[in-house]
Amino acid sequence: MGGIAIIGLQWGDEGKGKITDYFANFVDCVVRYQGGNNAGHTVVVNGKKYKFHLMPSGVLQRKKVVIAHGVVVNPEVLLNEIEMLEGNGFKVDLMLSDRAHVIMPYHILLDGAEEKFRGKKIGTTKRGIGPCYADKIARHGIRVCELIDESLLKEKIETIMPVKERILSAYGMKMDKEFFGRYVEYGKKLKKYVGNTISFLNSIIDEKKVLFEGAQGTLLDIDYGTYPYTTSSNPTIGGIFTGAGVSPKKIEKVIGVAKAYTTRVGEGPMPTEEKGKIGNYLAEKGGEYGTTTGRKRRCGWIDLVALKYACKINGVDEIALTKLDVLDGLEEVKICIAYEYEGKSLQEFPSSIKVLENCKPIYESLPGWNGSAGKKRYEDLPLNAKKYIEFIEDKLNTPVKIISTGAGREETILL
Ligand code: IMP
């Protein structure tokens, strides 16, 4: 059977939660492989809004869900999400990787302090994501298998705290020692969910359908994104192999999710950003406020230079285009087909932030439309909306197979 990957092609918030929720119906297991509670997924089911940060969206389809080792786990957030779901009548069939790294209170403090003292802010979610991944690489991390073993946890914390206390004191901060007891309790509560997710996933992937749900997006990827204005993990396709432990040969289909326009939260360049009327229109109509931090998202036109790059890196087979309805009512819609840099046309997404900051979008304009909202069949879309979609498919050389025309599960066109 094999794996399906759902990957964000922009700066996150593409609507992956809704697409994952939709596909979760047809699979046996949904896996998160990177990121942490910096992510925010909003899924609307029967008019009720569910917001997640850590839990794979498939949980709403009552499927087996896996948090693999590439994820960084805030145990308090995870326990709260389990409680919220169970309180709403959902049975949580979760397996949490014993190798996943744990976000500790000092990671959250350091995330805030680094943002405060850094010359230029990244605009992180301040959830401790970057410092936790940094500790993983520096071999200072604490993993779930240690969290659930009190003596191991104590030993680990005693090894790490002298280093952390020095760093915190340089920032003028102190650590409250009571967190050890809290973390022991978290470990006890989470223990029943913990397992070897690598063995589990490899044992089912040939027989069953497994969906890998990316968090954030390609342009926030630590390697491929707009570094340093990125997150600290790999939301791109490779993150599945390092973060969940399955072979690339097991992925049958890659679905790239892109919004019909572009949004970004936090700092960093965004060539098609519209700071005036259009930007505000998209933000208000699209409800573009972050699920995690409530920050207003920066909005602008769709960027095909960035999307082409994202399709290439991830080997996207088909695109899910979301929030098409937000463009309803505009007289014209613009599509960025290239950048202008130092008087020349640039077709490739640049590596240098300095170059990207000085790129001006070259637009093609198409006539707008009205009335795509809520449509469930392609035939019922306004002609100009179809032309917009066809233009994108043509330039990206990738078919658009899913179109989302509203927040509800049923407001989806499947081609
Ligand atoms: P961090 O992941 O909290 O370190 O934040 C780094 C950058 O990624 C900031 O610009 C955040 O706003 C952005 N970011 C992190 N997670 C998400 C997400 O799920 N959606 C959109 N932006 C995100």
Coordinates of C-alpha atoms in Angstrom, one line a residue, residues 31-252:
V31 CA 2.1 10.5 11.1
R32 CA 3.7 13.8 12.1
Y33 CA 7.5 13.7 11.5
Q34 CA 8.9 17.1 12.3
G35 CA 8.2 20.4 14.1
G36 CA 6.4 20.8 17.4
N37 CA 3.7 22.9 18.9
N38 CA 4.9 25.8 16.7
A39 CA 2.4 24.4 14.2
G40 CA -1.2 25.2 14.3
H41 CA -3.9 23.2 12.5
T42 CA -7.5 24.3 12.4
V43 CA -10.0 21.7 11.3
V44 CA -13.7 22.4 11.1
V45 CA -15.9 19.3 11.6
N46 CA -19.7 19.7 11.7
G47 CA -19.3 23.4 12.3
K48 CA -17.1 22.9 15.3
K49 CA -13.5 24.3 15.2
Y50 CA -10.7 22.1 16.5
K51 CA -7.3 23.6 16.9
F52 CA -4.2 21.4 17.3
H53 CA -0.5 22.1 17.7
L54 CA 1.0 18.7 18.1
M55 CA -1.5 16.0 17.5
P56 CA -1.7 14.7 13.8
S57 CA -5.0 16.0 12.3
G58 CA -6.0 12.4 11.4
V59 CA -7.1 12.0 15.0
L60 CA -10.5 13.6 14.1
Q61 CA -11.1 10.8 11.7
R62 CA -10.5 8.4 14.6
K63 CA -7.4 7.0 13.0
K64 CA -4.2 5.6 14.5
V65 CA -1.9 8.6 14.9
V66 CA 1.9 8.6 15.3
I67 CA 4.2 11.3 16.6
A68 CA 7.5 10.2 15.2
H69 CA 11.0 10.9 16.5
G70 CA 11.6 13.9 14.3
V71 CA 9.0 15.9 16.3
V72 CA 9.9 17.9 19.4
V73 CA 7.3 17.3 22.0
N74 CA 6.0 19.6 24.7
P75 CA 4.5 17.1 27.0
E76 CA 2.1 19.5 28.7
V77 CA 0.7 20.6 25.3
L78 CA 0.3 17.0 24.2
L79 CA -1.5 16.0 27.4
N80 CA -3.8 19.0 27.0
E81 CA -4.7 18.0 23.5
I82 CA -5.4 14.4 24.4
E83 CA -7.7 15.7 27.2
M84 CA -9.5 18.1 24.9
L85 CA -10.1 15.4 22.3
E86 CA -11.3 12.9 24.8
G87 CA -13.5 15.5 26.3
N88 CA -15.1 15.9 22.9
G89 CA -15.7 12.2 22.5
F90 CA -12.7 11.2 20.4
K91 CA -10.7 8.1 21.3
V92 CA -7.0 8.9 21.0
D93 CA -5.2 6.0 19.4
L94 CA -1.7 7.5 19.6
M95 CA 1.8 6.2 19.5
L96 CA 4.5 8.6 20.6
S97 CA 8.1 7.8 19.6
D98 CA 10.5 6.9 22.4
R99 CA 13.2 8.8 20.5
A100 CA 11.4 12.1 20.1
H101 CA 13.0 15.0 21.9
V102 CA 11.3 16.8 24.7
I103 CA 10.9 20.5 25.0
M104 CA 12.0 21.6 28.4
P105 CA 11.1 24.8 30.3
Y106 CA 14.6 26.2 29.6
H107 CA 14.1 25.8 25.8
I108 CA 11.1 28.1 26.0
L109 CA 13.0 30.7 28.2
L110 CA 16.0 30.6 25.8
D111 CA 13.8 31.0 22.7
G112 CA 12.4 34.2 24.2
A113 CA 15.8 35.5 25.3
E114 CA 17.4 34.8 22.0
E115 CA 14.7 36.7 20.2
K116 CA 15.0 39.6 22.6
F117 CA 18.8 40.0 22.3
R118 CA 19.3 39.0 18.6
G119 CA 20.1 42.0 16.5
K120 CA 17.3 41.1 14.0
K121 CA 14.3 39.1 15.2
I122 CA 13.3 35.9 13.4
G123 CA 9.8 36.2 14.8
T124 CA 9.7 32.7 16.3
T125 CA 6.6 31.3 18.0
K126 CA 8.6 31.3 21.3
R127 CA 7.6 27.7 21.9
G128 CA 11.2 26.5 22.5
I129 CA 11.4 24.8 19.1
G130 CA 14.8 26.1 18.0
P131 CA 16.6 25.6 21.3
C132 CA 15.2 22.0 21.6
Y133 CA 16.4 21.1 18.1
A134 CA 19.8 22.8 18.8
D135 CA 20.1 20.7 22.0
K136 CA 19.4 17.5 20.0
I137 CA 22.2 18.3 17.6
A138 CA 24.5 19.4 20.4
R139 CA 23.7 16.1 22.2
H140 CA 22.2 17.9 25.2
G141 CA 18.7 16.7 24.4
I142 CA 16.2 14.7 26.6
R143 CA 14.2 12.1 24.8
V144 CA 10.8 10.6 25.5
C145 CA 12.5 7.3 26.6
E146 CA 14.2 9.3 29.3
L147 CA 11.1 11.4 30.2
I148 CA 9.2 8.2 31.1
D149 CA 12.1 6.8 33.3
E150 CA 12.3 8.9 36.5
S151 CA 15.9 8.0 37.4
L152 CA 17.2 8.5 33.8
L153 CA 15.4 11.8 33.6
K154 CA 17.0 12.9 36.9
E155 CA 20.4 11.9 35.6
K156 CA 19.9 13.7 32.3
I157 CA 18.7 16.9 34.0
E158 CA 21.6 16.9 36.5
T159 CA 24.0 16.6 33.5
I160 CA 22.5 19.4 31.5
M161 CA 21.4 21.9 34.1
P162 CA 24.9 23.2 35.0
V163 CA 25.3 24.2 31.3
K164 CA 21.8 25.7 31.1
E165 CA 22.1 27.6 34.3
R166 CA 25.2 29.3 33.1
I167 CA 23.6 30.3 29.8
L168 CA 20.4 31.4 31.5
S169 CA 22.3 33.6 34.0
A170 CA 24.1 35.3 31.1
Y171 CA 20.7 36.3 30.0
G172 CA 19.9 37.4 33.6
M173 CA 17.4 34.5 34.0
K174 CA 17.0 31.8 36.6
M175 CA 15.4 28.4 36.4
D176 CA 12.7 27.2 38.8
K177 CA 13.8 23.7 39.9
E178 CA 10.2 22.5 40.5
F179 CA 9.9 21.5 36.9
F180 CA 11.5 18.1 37.6
G181 CA 8.5 16.9 39.5
R182 CA 6.1 18.2 36.8
Y183 CA 8.1 16.4 34.1
V184 CA 8.1 13.1 36.1
E185 CA 4.3 13.4 36.2
Y186 CA 4.1 14.1 32.4
G187 CA 6.2 11.0 31.8
K188 CA 3.9 8.8 33.9
K189 CA 0.8 10.1 32.1
L190 CA 2.4 9.7 28.6
K191 CA 4.0 6.3 29.2
K192 CA 1.1 4.3 27.9
Y193 CA 1.4 6.0 24.5
V194 CA 5.1 5.5 24.1
G195 CA 6.6 3.0 21.6
N196 CA 9.1 2.3 18.9
T197 CA 7.4 4.1 16.1
I198 CA 10.1 3.2 13.6
S199 CA 9.3 -0.6 14.0
F200 CA 5.6 0.1 14.0
L201 CA 5.6 2.2 10.8
N202 CA 7.8 -0.3 9.0
S203 CA 5.6 -3.2 10.1
I204 CA 2.5 -1.6 8.6
I205 CA 3.6 0.4 5.6
D206 CA 3.5 -2.4 3.0
E207 CA 0.1 -3.5 4.0
K208 CA -1.6 -0.3 5.0
K209 CA -2.0 3.3 3.9
V210 CA 0.1 5.7 5.9
L211 CA -0.2 9.5 5.6
F212 CA 2.7 11.7 6.6
E213 CA 1.5 15.1 7.6
G214 CA 4.1 17.9 7.2
A215 CA 4.0 20.9 9.6
Q216 CA 5.2 24.4 8.5
G217 CA 6.2 24.7 4.9
T218 CA 9.0 24.3 2.4
L219 CA 10.1 28.0 2.7
L220 CA 10.5 27.6 6.4
D221 CA 12.7 24.5 6.0
I222 CA 16.0 24.9 7.8
D223 CA 17.9 23.9 4.6
Y224 CA 15.7 25.0 1.8
G225 CA 13.9 27.9 3.3
T226 CA 14.7 31.6 3.7
Y227 CA 17.4 31.0 6.3
P228 CA 17.8 32.2 9.0
Y229 CA 14.1 33.2 8.9
T230 CA 13.1 29.6 9.0
T231 CA 12.1 27.0 11.6
S232 CA 14.6 24.5 12.8
S233 CA 13.4 21.3 11.2
N234 CA 12.8 19.9 7.7
P235 CA 9.1 20.2 6.7
T236 CA 10.2 19.0 3.2
I237 CA 10.0 15.4 1.9
G238 CA 13.4 14.4 3.4
G239 CA 12.1 15.1 6.9
I240 CA 9.9 12.0 6.6
F241 CA 12.9 9.7 6.1
T242 CA 15.0 11.2 8.9
G243 CA 12.1 12.0 11.1
A244 CA 9.9 8.9 10.9
G245 CA 12.4 6.2 9.8
V246 CA 10.8 4.9 6.6
S247 CA 12.5 4.5 3.3
P248 CA 12.0 7.0 0.4
K249 CA 10.9 3.9 -1.6
K250 CA 7.8 3.7 0.5
I251 CA 6.3 7.1 -0.5
E252 CA 3.8 6.6 -3.3

